[in-house]
Short mmCIF file of C-alpha atoms in Angstrom, two decimals:
data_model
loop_
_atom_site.label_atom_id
_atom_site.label_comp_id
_atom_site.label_asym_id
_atom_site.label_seq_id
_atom_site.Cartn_x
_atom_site.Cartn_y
_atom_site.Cartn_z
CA UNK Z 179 86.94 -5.73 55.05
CA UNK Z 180 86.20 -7.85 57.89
CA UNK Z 181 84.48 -5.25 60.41
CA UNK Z 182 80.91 -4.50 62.60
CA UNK Z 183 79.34 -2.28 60.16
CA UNK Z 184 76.03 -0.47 60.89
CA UNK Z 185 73.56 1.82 59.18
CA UNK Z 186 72.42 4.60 58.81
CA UNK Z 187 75.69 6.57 60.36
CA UNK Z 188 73.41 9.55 61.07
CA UNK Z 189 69.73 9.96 61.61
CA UNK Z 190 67.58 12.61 62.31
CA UNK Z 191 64.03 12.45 62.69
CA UNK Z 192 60.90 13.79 64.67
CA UNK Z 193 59.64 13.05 67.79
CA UNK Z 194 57.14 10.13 67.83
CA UNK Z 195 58.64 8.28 64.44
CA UNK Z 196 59.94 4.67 64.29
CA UNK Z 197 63.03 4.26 63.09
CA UNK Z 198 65.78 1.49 62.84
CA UNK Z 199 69.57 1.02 63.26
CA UNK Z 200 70.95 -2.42 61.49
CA UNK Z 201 74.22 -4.03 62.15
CA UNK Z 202 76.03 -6.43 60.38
CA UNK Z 203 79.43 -8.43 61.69
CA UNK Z 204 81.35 -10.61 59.54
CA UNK Z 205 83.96 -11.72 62.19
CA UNK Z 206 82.24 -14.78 62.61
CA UNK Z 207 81.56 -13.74 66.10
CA UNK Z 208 78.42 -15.66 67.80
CA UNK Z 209 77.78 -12.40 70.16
CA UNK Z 210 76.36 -9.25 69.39
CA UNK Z 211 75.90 -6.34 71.62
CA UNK Z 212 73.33 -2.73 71.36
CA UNK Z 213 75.27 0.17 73.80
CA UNK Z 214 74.00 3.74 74.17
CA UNK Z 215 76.42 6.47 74.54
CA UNK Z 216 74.74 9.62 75.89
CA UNK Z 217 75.46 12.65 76.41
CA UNK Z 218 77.79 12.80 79.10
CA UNK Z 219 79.80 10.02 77.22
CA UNK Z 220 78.86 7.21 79.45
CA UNK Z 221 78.71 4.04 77.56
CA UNK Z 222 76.14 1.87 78.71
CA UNK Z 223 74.66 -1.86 76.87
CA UNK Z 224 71.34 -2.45 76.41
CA UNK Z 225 70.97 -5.68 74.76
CA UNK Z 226 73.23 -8.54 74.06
CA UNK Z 227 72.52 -11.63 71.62
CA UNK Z 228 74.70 -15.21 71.51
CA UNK Z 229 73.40 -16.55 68.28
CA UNK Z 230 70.21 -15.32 67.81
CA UNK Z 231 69.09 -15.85 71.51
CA UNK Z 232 68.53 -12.66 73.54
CA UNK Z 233 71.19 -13.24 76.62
CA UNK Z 234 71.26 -9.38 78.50
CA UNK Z 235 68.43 -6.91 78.50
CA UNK Z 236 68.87 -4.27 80.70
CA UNK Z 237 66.85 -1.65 81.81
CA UNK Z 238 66.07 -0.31 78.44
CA UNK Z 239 62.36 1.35 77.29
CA UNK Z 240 59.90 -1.52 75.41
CA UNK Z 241 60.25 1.07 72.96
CA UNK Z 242 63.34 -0.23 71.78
CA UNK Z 243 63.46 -4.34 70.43
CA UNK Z 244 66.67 -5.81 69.14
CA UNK Z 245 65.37 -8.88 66.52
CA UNK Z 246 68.76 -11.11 65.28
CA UNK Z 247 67.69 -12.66 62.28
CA UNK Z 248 70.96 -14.91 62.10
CA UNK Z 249 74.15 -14.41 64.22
CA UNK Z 250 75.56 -11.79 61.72
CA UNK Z 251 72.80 -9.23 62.38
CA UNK Z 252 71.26 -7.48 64.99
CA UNK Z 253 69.33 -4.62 63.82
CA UNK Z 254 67.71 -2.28 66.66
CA UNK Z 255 64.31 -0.83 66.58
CA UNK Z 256 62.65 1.68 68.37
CA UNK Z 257 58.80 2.75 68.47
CA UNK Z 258 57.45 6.22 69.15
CA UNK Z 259 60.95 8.15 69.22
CA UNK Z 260 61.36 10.77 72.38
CA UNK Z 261 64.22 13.70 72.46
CA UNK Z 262 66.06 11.63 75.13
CA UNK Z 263 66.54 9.07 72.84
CA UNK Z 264 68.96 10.96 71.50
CA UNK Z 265 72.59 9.41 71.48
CA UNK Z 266 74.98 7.99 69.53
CA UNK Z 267 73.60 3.87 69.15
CA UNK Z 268 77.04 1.39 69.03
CA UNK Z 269 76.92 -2.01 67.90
CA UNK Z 270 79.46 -4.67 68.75
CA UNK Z 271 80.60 -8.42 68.25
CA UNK Z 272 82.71 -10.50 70.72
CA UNK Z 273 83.86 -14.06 70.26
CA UNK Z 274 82.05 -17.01 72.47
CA UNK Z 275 85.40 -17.66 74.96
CA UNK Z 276 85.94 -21.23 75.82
CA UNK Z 277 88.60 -23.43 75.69
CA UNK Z 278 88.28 -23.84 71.56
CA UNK Z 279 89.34 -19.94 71.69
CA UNK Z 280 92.63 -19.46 71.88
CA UNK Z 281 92.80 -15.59 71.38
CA UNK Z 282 90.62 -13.01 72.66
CA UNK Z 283 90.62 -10.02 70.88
CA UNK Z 284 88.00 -8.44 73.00
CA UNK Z 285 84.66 -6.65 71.33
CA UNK Z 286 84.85 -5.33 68.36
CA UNK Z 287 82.62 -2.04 68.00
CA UNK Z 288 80.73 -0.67 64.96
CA UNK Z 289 81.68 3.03 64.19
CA UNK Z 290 78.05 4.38 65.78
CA UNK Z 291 74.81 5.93 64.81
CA UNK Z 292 73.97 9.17 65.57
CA UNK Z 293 70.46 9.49 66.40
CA UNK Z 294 69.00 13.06 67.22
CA UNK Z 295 65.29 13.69 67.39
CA UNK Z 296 63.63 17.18 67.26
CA UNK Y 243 81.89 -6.87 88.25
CA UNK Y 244 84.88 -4.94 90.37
CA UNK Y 245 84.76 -0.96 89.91
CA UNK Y 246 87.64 0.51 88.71
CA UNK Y 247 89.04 4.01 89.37
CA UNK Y 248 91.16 6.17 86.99
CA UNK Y 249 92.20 9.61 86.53
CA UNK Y 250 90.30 11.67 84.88
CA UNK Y 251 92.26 13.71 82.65
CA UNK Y 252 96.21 13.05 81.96
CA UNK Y 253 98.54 14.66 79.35
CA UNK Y 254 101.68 13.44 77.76
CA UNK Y 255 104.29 14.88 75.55
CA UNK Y 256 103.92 13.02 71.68
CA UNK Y 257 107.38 10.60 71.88
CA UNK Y 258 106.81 9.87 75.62
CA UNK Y 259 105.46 7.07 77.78
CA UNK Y 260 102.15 7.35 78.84
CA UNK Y 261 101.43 5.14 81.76
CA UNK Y 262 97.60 5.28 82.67
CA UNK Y 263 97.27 3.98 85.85
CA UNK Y 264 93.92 2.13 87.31
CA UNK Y 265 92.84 0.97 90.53
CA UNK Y 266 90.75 -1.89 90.82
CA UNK Y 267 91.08 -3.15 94.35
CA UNK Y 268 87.59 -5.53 94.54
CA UNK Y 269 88.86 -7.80 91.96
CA UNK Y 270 88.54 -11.73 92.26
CA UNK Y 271 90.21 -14.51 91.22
CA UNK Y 272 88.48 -15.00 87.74
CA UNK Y 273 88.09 -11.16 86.52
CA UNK Y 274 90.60 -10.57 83.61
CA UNK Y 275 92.05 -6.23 83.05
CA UNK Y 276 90.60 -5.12 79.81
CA UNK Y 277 92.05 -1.90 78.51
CA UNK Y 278 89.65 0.03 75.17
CA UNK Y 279 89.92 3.54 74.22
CA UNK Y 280 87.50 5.85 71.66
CA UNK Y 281 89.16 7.95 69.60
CA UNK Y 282 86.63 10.89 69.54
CA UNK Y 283 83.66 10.01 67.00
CA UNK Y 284 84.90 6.81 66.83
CA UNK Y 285 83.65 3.39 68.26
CA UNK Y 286 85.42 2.05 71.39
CA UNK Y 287 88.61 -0.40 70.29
CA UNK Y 288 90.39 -2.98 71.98
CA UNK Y 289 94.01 -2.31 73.19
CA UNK Y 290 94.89 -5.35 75.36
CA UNK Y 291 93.83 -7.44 78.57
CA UNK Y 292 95.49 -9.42 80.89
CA UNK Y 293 95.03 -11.93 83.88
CA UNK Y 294 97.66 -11.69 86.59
CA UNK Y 295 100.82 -11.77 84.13
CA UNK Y 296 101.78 -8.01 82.15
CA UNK Y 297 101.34 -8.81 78.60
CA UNK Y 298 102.70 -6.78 76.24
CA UNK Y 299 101.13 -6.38 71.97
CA UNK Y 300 101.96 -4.14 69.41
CA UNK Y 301 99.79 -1.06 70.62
CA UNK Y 302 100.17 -1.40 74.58
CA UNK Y 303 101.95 -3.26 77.42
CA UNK Y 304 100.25 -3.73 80.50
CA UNK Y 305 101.18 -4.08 84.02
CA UNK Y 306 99.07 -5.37 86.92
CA UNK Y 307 100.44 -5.46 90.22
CA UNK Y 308 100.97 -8.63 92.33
CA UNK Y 309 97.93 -8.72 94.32
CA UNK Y 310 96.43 -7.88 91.09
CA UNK Y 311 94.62 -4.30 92.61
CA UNK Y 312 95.33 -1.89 90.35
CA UNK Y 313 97.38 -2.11 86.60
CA UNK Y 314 98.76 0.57 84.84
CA UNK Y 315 98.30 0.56 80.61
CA UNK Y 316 101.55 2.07 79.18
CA UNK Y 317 101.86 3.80 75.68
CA UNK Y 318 105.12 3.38 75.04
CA UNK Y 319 106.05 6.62 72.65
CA UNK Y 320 102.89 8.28 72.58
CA UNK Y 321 101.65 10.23 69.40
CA UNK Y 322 98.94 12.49 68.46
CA UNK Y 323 96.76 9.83 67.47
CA UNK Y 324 97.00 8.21 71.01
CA UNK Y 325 94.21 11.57 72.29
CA UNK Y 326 91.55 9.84 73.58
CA UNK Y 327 89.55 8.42 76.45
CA UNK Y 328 90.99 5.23 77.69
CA UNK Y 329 88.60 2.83 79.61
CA UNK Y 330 89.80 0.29 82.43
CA UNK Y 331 87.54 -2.90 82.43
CA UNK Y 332 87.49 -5.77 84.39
CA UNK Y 333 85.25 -9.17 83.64
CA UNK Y 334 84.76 -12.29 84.99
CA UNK Y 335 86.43 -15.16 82.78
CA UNK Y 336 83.89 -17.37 82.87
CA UNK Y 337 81.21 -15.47 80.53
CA UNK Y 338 81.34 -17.88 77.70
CA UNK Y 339 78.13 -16.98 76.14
CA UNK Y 340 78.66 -12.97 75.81
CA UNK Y 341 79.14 -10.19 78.73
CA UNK Y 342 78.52 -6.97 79.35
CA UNK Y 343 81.80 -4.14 79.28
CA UNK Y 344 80.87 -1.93 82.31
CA UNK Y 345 82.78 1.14 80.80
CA UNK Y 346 83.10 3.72 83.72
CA UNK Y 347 84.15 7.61 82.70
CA UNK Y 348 87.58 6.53 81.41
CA UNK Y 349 90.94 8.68 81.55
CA UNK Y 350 90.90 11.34 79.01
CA UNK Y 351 94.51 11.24 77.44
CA UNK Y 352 95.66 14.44 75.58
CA UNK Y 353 99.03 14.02 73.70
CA UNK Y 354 100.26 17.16 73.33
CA UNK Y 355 103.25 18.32 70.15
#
């Protein structure tokens, strides 16, 4: 099936463990996305990669580092886990628009990860 | 990126339009309409976008006003699987290298039986 798919779908873990998220796309897109959804439900990015080159980085912890070992994957890691890390983790894909694009199907999102730390 | 403003909650009878309105009055020239929605537990999906003209695909049509300030995403027989929060985006059209979806708190849609 031609989808984002990332792993694990949930994770639970302790406070001060590293952990990682990994997403995969097989769309053939050439830009991948991290966004946080928190509590409250507000969807937020924190890092976005156009073939293997980090492109936005917002105002995210150093805690966390995206790596993009080839432009199907961008896996997510994050150091010394907190409780307000907590959150459901979204990857996504979108297309590089241009005038060689003729459709634009938007992003395509992962189904989430959802991270709790006690 | 121009804010947009929608309702926050709206419900519709399963078999009936929904029309989701949103305002987005500080657009320019080059921002496109994007219109996602999360099912709950789900990841956000796609439903349409538009420039200045309504378009009109197999889940959605979508209408933007004239002067292109607000747009209204319409559902045209609603069904139970339409419940969910709906999320009205605009973007520049010139981000050819990736851009960031500024997803604001979205109209929660509750189709009702």
């Amino acid at each position: 099936d031609t989808a984002v798919s990332q792993t694990p779908k949930y994770l639970v873990t302790q406070m001060g463990n590293d952990k990682s998220i990994k997403c995969e796309q097989n769309l053939g897109h050439d830009t991948m996305y991290w966004y946080k959804q928190d509590s409250k439900k507000f969807l937020k990015i924190m890092f976005s990669y156009n073939n293997k080159e980090l492109i936005i980085n917002e105002t995210v912890p150093n805690r966390f580092s995206p790596k993009s070992p080839d432009k199907a994957h961008l896996n997510l890691h994050i150091n010394s886990l907190e409780l307000g890390d907590s959150a459901v983790y979204f990857c996504a894909s979108s297309p590089v628009l241009g005038r060689r694009l003729r459709v634009d199907y938007g992003y395509t999102f992962g189904s989430g990860t959802r991270l709790t730390v006690v | 990126d121009a804010k947009t403003t929608q309702p926050p909650s709206m419900d519709c009878a399963e078999g009936r339009a929904a029309n989701l309105p949103c305002n987005h009055s500080t657009i320019s020239g080059n921002e496109y309409v994007y219109w996602y929605r999360q099912i709950h537990s789900q990841g956000p999906q796609y439903i349409i976008h538009g420039l200045k003209n309504n378009e009109t695909n197999e889940m959605a049509s979508l209408i933007i006003t004239e002067d292109r300030k607000s747009s209204t995403l319409i559902l045209p027989h609603a069904t139970l699987r339409d419940t969910a929060v709906y999320y009205c985006i605009v973007r520049p059209s010139n981000s050819n290298s990736g851009y960031a979806l500024n997803f604001g708190k979205g109209t929660s849609l509750l189709v009702t039986p």
